Each structure stands twice: as C-alpha cells, then as structure tokens.
Short mmCIF file of C-alpha atoms and ligand atoms in Angstrom, two decimals:
data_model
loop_
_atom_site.label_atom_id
_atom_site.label_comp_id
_atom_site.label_asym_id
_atom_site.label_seq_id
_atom_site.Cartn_x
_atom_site.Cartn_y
_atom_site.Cartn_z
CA UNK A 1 4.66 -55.10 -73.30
CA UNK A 2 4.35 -59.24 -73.67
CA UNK A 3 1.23 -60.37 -71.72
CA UNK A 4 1.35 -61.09 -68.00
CA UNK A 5 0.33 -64.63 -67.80
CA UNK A 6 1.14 -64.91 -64.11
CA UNK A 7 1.71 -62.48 -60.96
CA UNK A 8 5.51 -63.45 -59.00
CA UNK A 9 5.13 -61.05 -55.84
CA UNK A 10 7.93 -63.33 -53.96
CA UNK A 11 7.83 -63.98 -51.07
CA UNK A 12 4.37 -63.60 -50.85
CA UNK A 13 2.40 -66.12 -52.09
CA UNK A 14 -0.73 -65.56 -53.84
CA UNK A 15 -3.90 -66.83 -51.35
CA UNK A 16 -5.83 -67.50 -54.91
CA UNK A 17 -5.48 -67.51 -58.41
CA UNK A 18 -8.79 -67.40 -60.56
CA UNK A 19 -8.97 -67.66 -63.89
CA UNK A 20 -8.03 -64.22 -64.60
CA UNK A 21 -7.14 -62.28 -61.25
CA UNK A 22 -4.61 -63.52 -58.76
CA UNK A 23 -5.35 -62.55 -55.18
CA UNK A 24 -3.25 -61.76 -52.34
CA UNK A 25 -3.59 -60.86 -48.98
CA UNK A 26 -2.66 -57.24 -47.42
CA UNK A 27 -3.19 -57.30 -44.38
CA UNK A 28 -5.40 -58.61 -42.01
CA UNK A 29 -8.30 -56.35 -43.23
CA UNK A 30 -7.29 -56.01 -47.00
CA UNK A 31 -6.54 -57.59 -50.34
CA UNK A 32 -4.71 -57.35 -53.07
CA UNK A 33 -6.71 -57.83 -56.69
CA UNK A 34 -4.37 -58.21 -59.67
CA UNK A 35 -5.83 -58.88 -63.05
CA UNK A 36 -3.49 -60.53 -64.98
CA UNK A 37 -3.42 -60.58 -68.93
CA UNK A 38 -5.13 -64.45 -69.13
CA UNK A 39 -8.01 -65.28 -70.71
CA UNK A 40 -11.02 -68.23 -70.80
CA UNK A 41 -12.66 -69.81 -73.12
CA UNK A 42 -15.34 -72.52 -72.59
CA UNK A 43 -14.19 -72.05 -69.29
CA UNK A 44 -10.24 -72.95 -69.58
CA UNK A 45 -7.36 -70.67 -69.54
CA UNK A 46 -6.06 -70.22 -72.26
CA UNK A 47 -2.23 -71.17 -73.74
CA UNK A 48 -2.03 -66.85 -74.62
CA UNK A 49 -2.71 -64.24 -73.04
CA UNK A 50 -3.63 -60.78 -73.71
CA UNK A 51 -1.49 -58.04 -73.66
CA UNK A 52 -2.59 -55.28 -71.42
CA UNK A 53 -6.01 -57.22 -70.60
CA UNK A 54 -5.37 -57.13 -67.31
CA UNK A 55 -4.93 -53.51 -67.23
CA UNK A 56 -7.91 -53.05 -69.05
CA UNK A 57 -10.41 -54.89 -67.16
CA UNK A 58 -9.04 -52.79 -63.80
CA UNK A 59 -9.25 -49.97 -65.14
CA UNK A 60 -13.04 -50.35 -66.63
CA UNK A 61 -13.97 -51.85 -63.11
CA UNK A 62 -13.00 -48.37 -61.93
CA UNK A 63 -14.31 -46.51 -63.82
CA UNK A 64 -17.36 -48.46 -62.80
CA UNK A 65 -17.33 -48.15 -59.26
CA UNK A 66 -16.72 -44.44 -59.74
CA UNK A 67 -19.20 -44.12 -61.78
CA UNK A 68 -22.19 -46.05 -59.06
CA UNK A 69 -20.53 -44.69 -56.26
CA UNK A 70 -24.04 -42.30 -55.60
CA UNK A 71 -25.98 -45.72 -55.81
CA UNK A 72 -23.64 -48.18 -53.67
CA UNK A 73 -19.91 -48.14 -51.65
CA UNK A 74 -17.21 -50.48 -52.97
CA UNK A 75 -14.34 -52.18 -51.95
CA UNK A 76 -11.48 -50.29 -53.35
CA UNK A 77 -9.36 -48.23 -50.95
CA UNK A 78 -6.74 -47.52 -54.01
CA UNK A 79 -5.36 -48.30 -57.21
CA UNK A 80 -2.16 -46.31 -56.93
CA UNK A 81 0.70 -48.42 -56.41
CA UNK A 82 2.65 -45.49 -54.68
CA UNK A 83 0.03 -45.85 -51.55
CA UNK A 84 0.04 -49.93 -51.84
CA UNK A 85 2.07 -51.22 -48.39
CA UNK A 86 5.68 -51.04 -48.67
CA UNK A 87 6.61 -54.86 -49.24
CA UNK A 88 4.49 -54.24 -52.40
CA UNK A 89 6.65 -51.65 -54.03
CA UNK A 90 9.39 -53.63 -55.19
CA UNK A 91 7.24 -55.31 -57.38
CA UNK A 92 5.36 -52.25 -58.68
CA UNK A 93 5.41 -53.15 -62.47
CA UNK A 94 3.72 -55.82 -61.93
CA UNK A 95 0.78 -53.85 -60.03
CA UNK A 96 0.69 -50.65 -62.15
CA UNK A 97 -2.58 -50.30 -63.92
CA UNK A 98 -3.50 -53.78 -63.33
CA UNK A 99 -4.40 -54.11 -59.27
CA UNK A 100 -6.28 -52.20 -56.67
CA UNK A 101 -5.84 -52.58 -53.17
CA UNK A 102 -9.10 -53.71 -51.82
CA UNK A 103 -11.33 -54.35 -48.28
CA UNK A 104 -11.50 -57.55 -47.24
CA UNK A 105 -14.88 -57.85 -46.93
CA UNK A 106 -17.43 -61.34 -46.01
CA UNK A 107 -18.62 -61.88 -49.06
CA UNK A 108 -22.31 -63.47 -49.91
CA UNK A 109 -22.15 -66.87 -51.57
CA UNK A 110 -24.66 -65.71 -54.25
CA UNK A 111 -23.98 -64.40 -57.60
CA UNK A 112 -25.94 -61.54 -57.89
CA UNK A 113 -26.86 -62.00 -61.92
CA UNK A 114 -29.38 -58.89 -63.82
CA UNK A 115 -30.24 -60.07 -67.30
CA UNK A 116 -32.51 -57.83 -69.35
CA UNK A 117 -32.10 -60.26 -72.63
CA UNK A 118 -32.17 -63.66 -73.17
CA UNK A 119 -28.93 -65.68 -73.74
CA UNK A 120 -26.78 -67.79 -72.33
CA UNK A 121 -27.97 -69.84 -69.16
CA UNK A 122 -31.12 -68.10 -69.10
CA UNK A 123 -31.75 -68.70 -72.66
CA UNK A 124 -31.40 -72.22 -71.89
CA UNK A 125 -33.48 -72.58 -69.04
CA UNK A 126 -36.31 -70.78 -70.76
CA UNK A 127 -36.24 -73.27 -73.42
CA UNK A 128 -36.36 -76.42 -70.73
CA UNK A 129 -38.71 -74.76 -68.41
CA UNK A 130 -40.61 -70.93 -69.59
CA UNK A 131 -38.88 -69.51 -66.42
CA UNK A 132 -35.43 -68.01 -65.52
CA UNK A 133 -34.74 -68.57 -61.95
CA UNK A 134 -38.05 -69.43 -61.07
CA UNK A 135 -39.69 -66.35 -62.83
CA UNK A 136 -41.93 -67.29 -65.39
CA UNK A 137 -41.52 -65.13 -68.67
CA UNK A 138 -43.87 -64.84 -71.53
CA UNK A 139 -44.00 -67.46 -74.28
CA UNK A 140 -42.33 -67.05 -77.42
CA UNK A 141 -39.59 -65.02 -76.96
CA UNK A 142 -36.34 -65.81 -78.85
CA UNK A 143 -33.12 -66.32 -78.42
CA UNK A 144 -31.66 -62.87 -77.35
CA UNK A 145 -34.76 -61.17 -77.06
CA UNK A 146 -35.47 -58.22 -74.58
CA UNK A 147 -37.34 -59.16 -71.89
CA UNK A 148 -40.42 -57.09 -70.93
CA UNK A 149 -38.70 -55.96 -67.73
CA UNK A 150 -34.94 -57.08 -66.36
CA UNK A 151 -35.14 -59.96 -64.07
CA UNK A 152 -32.55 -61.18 -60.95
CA UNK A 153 -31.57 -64.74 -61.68
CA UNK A 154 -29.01 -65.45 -58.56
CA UNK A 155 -26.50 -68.29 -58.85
CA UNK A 156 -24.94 -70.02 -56.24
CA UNK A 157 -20.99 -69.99 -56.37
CA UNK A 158 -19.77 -72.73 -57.04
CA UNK A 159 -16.28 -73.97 -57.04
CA UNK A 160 -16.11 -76.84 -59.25
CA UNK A 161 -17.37 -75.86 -62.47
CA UNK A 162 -20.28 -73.56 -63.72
CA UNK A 163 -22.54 -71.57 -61.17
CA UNK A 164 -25.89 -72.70 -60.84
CA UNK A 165 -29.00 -70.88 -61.18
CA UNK A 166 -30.97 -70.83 -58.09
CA UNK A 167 -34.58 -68.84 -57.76
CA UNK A 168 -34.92 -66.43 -54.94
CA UNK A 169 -36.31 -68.67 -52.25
CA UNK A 170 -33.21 -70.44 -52.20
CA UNK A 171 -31.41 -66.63 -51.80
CA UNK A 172 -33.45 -66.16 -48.41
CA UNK A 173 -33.03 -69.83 -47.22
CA UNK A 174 -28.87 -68.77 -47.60
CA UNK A 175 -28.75 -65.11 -46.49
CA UNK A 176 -32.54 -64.39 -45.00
CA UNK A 177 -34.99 -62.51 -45.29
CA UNK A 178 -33.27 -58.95 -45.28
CA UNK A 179 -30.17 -59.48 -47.33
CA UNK A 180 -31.97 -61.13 -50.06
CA UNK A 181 -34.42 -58.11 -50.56
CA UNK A 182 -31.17 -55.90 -50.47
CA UNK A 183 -29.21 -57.44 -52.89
CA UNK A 184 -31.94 -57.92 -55.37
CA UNK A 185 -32.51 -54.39 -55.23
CA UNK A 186 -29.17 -53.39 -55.55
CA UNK A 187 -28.74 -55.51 -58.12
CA UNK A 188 -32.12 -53.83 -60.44
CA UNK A 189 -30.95 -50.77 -59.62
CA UNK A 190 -27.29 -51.04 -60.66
CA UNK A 191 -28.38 -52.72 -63.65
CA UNK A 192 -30.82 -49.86 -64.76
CA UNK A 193 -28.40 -47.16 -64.17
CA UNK A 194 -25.51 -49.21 -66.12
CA UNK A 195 -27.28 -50.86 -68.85
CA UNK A 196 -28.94 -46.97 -69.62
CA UNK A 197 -25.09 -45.86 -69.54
CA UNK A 198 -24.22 -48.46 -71.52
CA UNK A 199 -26.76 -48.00 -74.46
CA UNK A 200 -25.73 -44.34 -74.60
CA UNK A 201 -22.28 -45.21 -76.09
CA UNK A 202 -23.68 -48.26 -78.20
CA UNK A 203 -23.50 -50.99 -76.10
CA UNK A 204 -25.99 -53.23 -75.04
CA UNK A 205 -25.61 -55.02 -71.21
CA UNK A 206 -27.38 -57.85 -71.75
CA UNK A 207 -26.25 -59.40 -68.27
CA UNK A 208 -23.98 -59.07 -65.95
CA UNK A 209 -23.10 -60.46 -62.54
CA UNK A 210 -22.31 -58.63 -59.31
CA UNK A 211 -21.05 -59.76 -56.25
CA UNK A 212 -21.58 -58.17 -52.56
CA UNK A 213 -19.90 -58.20 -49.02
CA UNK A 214 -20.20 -56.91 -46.17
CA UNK A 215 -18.25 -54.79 -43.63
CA UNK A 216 -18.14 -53.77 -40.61
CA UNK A 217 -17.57 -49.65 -39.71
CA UNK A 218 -16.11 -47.68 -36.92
CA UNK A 219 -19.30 -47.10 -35.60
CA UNK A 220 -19.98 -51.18 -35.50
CA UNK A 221 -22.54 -51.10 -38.05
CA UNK A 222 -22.73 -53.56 -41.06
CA UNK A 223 -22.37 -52.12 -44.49
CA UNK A 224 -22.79 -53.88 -47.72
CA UNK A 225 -20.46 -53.53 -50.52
CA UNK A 226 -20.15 -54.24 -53.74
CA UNK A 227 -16.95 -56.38 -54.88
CA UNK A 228 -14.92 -58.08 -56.45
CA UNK A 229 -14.73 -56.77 -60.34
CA UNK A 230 -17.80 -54.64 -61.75
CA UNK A 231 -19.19 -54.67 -65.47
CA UNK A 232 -16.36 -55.74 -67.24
CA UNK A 233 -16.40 -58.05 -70.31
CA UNK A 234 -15.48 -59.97 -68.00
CA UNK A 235 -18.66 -60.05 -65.78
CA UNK A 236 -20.96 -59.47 -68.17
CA UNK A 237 -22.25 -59.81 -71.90
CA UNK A 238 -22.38 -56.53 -73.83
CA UNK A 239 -23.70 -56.44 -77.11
CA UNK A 240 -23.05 -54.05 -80.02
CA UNK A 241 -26.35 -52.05 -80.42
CA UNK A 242 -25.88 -51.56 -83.62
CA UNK A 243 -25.60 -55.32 -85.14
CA UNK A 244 -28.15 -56.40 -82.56
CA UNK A 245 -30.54 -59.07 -83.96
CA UNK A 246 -32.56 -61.18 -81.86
CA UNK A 247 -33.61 -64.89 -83.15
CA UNK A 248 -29.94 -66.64 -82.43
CA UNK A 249 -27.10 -65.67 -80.76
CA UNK A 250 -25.36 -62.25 -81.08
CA UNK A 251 -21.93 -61.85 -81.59
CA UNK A 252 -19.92 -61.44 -78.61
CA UNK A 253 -18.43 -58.32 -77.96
CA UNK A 254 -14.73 -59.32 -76.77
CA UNK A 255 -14.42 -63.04 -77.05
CA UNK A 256 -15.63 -63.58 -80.81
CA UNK A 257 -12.49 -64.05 -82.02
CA UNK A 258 -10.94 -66.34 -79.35
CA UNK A 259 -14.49 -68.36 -80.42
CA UNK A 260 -14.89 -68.54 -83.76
CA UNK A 261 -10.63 -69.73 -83.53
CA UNK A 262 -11.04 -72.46 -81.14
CA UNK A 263 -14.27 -73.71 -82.77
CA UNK A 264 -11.97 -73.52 -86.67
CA UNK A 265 -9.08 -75.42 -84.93
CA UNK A 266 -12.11 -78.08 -83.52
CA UNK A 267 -10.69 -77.74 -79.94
CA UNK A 268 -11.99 -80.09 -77.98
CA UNK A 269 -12.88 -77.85 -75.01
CA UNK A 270 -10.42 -80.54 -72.82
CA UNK A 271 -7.34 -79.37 -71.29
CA UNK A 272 -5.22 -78.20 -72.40
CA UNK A 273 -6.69 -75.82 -74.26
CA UNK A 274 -4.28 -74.58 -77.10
CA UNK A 275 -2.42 -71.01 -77.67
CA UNK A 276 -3.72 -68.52 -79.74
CA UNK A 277 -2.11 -67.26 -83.21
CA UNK A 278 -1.41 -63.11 -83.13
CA UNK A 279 -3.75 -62.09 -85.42
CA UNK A 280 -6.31 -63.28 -82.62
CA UNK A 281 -4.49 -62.10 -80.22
CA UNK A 282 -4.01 -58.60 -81.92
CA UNK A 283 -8.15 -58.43 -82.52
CA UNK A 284 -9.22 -59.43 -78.91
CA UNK A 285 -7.05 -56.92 -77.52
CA UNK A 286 -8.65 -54.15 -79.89
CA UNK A 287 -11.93 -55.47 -78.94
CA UNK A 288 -11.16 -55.04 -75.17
CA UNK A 289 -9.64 -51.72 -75.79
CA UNK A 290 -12.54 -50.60 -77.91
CA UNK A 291 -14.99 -51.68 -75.10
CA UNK A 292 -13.32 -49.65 -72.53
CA UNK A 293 -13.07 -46.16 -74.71
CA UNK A 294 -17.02 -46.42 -75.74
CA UNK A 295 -17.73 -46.85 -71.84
CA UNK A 296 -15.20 -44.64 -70.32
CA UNK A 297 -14.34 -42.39 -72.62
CA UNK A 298 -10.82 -42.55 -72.30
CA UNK A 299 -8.42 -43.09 -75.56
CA UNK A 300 -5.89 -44.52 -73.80
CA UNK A 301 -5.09 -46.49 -70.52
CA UNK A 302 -3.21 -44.51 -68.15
CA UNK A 303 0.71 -44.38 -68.08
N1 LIG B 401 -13.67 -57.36 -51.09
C1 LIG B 401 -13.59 -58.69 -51.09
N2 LIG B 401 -13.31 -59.34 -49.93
C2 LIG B 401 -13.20 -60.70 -49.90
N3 LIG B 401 -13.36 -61.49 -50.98
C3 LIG B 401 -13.64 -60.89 -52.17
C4 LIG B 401 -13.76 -59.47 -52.28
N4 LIG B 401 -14.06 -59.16 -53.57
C5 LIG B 401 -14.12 -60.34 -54.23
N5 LIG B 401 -13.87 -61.39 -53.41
C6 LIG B 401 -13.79 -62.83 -53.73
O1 LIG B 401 -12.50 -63.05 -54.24
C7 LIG B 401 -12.53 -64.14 -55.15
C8 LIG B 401 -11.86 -63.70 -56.44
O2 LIG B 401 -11.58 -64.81 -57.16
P1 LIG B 401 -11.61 -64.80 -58.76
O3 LIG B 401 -12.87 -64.21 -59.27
O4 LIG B 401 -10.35 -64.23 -59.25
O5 LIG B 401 -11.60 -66.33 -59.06
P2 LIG B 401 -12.79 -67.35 -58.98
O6 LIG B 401 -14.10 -66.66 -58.69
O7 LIG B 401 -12.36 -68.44 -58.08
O8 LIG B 401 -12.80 -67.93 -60.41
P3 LIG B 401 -13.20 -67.21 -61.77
O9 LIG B 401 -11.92 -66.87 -62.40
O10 LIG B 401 -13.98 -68.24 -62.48
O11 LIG B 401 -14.02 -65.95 -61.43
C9 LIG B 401 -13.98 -64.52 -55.34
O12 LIG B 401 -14.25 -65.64 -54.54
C10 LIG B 401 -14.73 -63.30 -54.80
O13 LIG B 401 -15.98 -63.64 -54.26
MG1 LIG B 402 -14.81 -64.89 -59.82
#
C-alpha cells in the first residue's frame, strides 16, 4: 500500500494535525487518533512518507499500553474500527490498523520526559550547565553515557517550536504540589518497567516522553491517565544494545537513514524539506518494522 500522507474523513474535519497523527473529534467525550504514514526530520515533515508507519507506531503504542496496564490506565477505549461510531465506517481503510478511538481527557501541559542516558537536549544542557533539568549529575560523563540513576527532566509544551526543559519547581508552580509528585513517579516507574523490557529484546530506551490527563469517573473522582502515544520511536530514543558506544552519539534506531540522506543532500533544514529516494524509504520502514517485532514480538502487523 502507497503511504498515507494525509487522513480525508469528509465531512469531518480534522480538529488537529501534528506532525505525524491527525486528530479528530468523536464525540463530546472522545477522540479520534490516526497516525498517518509522515515523517520528521529536524523537525519538518517530510516530502515522503512511510508506508505502513502509521500502522506501526499504533500498533507498538498498544502493545504498550497493554503491556503497563498493571502500572497505569490509558486512554484507549478501542482500536477496532468495527466498534468506531458509525459516521466513521465509511472511511474504515483509512482507520484500520492505524487509529484508536480514545478518551478525551484534560491533559497536563508538561512533557513528562525519563532519560536514563545522556543525549540529545540533556546532553546539551549538561555540557552548558552539569545539570539536566535542574538536577546536578556527576562530572565527566560523556556523550551517551548511562547515568548513575534515571532522572525526570519535564518540558513544557510548547507550540511554536522545540519543548523546553523546565526543572521540577516550575512542574509544581503549573500543576501543584500533588500532581507533580504523581507524574514524576509515574513517569520513574514506567520508565523502569519499559526500559528493563526493552533491554531484554536488545534495545536500549535511552528516553522517552510521556504525556498524562486526567478524567473524571462515574463515581466523580479524578483519575489520571496516560495519553496520547506511548514508547514509540516516535516518543522516544532506543538504542541498539548491541552497537552501543558511549563517547559521541549513537546511531539512531529508526531515523538514521532519513539523517545521514538529508545531511548527504546538504538540506538546509528550511522548508521545504525535500522527498526521500526509495532505497531510504525501503530501509526506514524495515527499521520501524524491526523495532516493533524485537518489542512486541509480533512478525507481522495485523490484517
Ligand atoms: N486523551 C487525550 N485527550 C485530549 N488530548 C490528548 C489526549 N491524548 C493526547 N492528547 C493531545 O493531543 C495532541 C496530539 O497532537 P500531536 O502529538 O499529533 O501533535 P503535536 O503535539 O501538536 O505536534 P507533534 O507532531 O510535534 O507531536 C497533543 O496536544 C496531546 O497532548
Ligand atoms: Mg505531540
């Protein structure tokens, strides 16, 4: 199947499109979440998609959400098209594989981010400051290097642009006290249970970003959540185990391709950002594929 660049559920109209999931509403109390088959770079879309990305990434967030479900509820109320309202089935092959039908839920305006290596962002601030968030670290780590114990380094969500790392007292001073303590600890604990998971099939989680809401139940009390889309390539940086090597940056797991192309073709990271050639496309798609059989076990996506 060719990618699926873009979602057409006429007449609805999508109430968002990110950079990868178009989002509709369901309801009063409910969403709809499709990924589609685009992909970022340097933060652009994209000229190519994907093929079957889309279906990928919703199908290793649910495995995901499955698989903490003893730890933490979710938002998903389904991923079978069949039980999706009835204005949605006309438009099923768009949906199949690729969406779940989610709780609307008021979502915290923190990124909830674990990191239990250095890269990225936190890499960077460690090099300007010795601290992560706020948290000091030891000196002389390196690039990529395990830290002594995983740390919560929050961002604030932020529409134009990159998130920005905020330290914890900024957390409380947005969502007190309470929620602040629960969400880090959510957070740790996810991240323990995930990234010790994840090394059992080879894969390092080197970070990874999470993002909670709340709800209100029958009985009137408030329950957090966790939404929007869990440990995906996506959402988070996983590492082959085996190649790992600390002292620069490691190879990413999905995107390397789509990379190492764009910095060949000296793209310069202004829109609009150029297609891809197939071979690229052919390799990223393996690489997405092969990410989502060593975590779920699954050969293939289902029919
Ligand atoms: N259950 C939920 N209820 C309400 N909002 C949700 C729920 N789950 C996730 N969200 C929100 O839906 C939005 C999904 O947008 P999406 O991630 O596709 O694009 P984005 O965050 O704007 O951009 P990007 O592509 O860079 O992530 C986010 O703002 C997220 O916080
Ligand atoms: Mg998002």
């Amino acid at each position: 199947m060719p990618a699926l660049l873009q979602t057409d559920l006429s007449p609805l109209q999508p109430i968002a499109r990110g950079k990868v999931r178009d989002l509709y509403e369901a309801g009063e109390d409910k969403l709809l979440f499709i990924a589609t088959d685009r992909i970022s770079a340097f933060d652009h879309v994209l000229g190519s998609g994907i093929p079957d990305k889309g279906r990928i990434l919703t199908q290793t967030s649910l495995f995901w959400f499955d698989f903490l479900k003893p730890l933490i509820a979710n938002h998903v109320l389904s991923s079978n098209v069949a039980e999706f309202p009835a204005n949605l089935q006309q438009h099923a092959d768009q949906l199949r594989g690729r969406s779940m039908l989610v709780r609307k839920a008021t979502m915290f305006p923190v990124e909830c981010v674990a990191r239990g290596y250095l890269s990225g962002s936190g890499w960077k601030d460690y090099q300007q400051t010795g601290r992560v968030c706020g948290i000091a670290l030891p000196s002389g780590l390196k690039e990529s290097d395990r830290l002594p114990k995983p740390i919560f380094t929050p961002a604030a969500k932020n529409n134009i642009g990159h998130d920005e790392n905020i330290g914890f007292d900024a957390v409380i001073k947005t969502i007190g006290d309470e929620n602040a303590e629960n969400l880090r600890s959510l957070t740790m604990q996810i991240y323990a249970k995930a990234s010790a998971y994840a090394e059992s099939k080879g894969l390092i989680l080197a970070d990874t970003k999470f993002e909670f809401g709340t709800i209100v139940t029958s009985e009137g009390a408030t329950q957090i959540l966790l939404a929007d889309e869990v440990l995906t390539p996506d959402s988070s940086r996983y590492w082959p185990a085996a190649t790992y090597n600390p002292g620069g940056a490691q190879p990413s797991f999905d995107k390397q391709y789509v990379r190492d192309y764009l910095e060949e073709i000296r793209w310069n990271k202004q829109a609009p950002a150029p297609a891809l050639p197939q071979n690229v496309i052919e390799r990223t798609r393996e690489k997405y594929l092969e990410a989502y059989r060593l975590l779920t076990g699954n050969h293939d996506l289902p029919a």
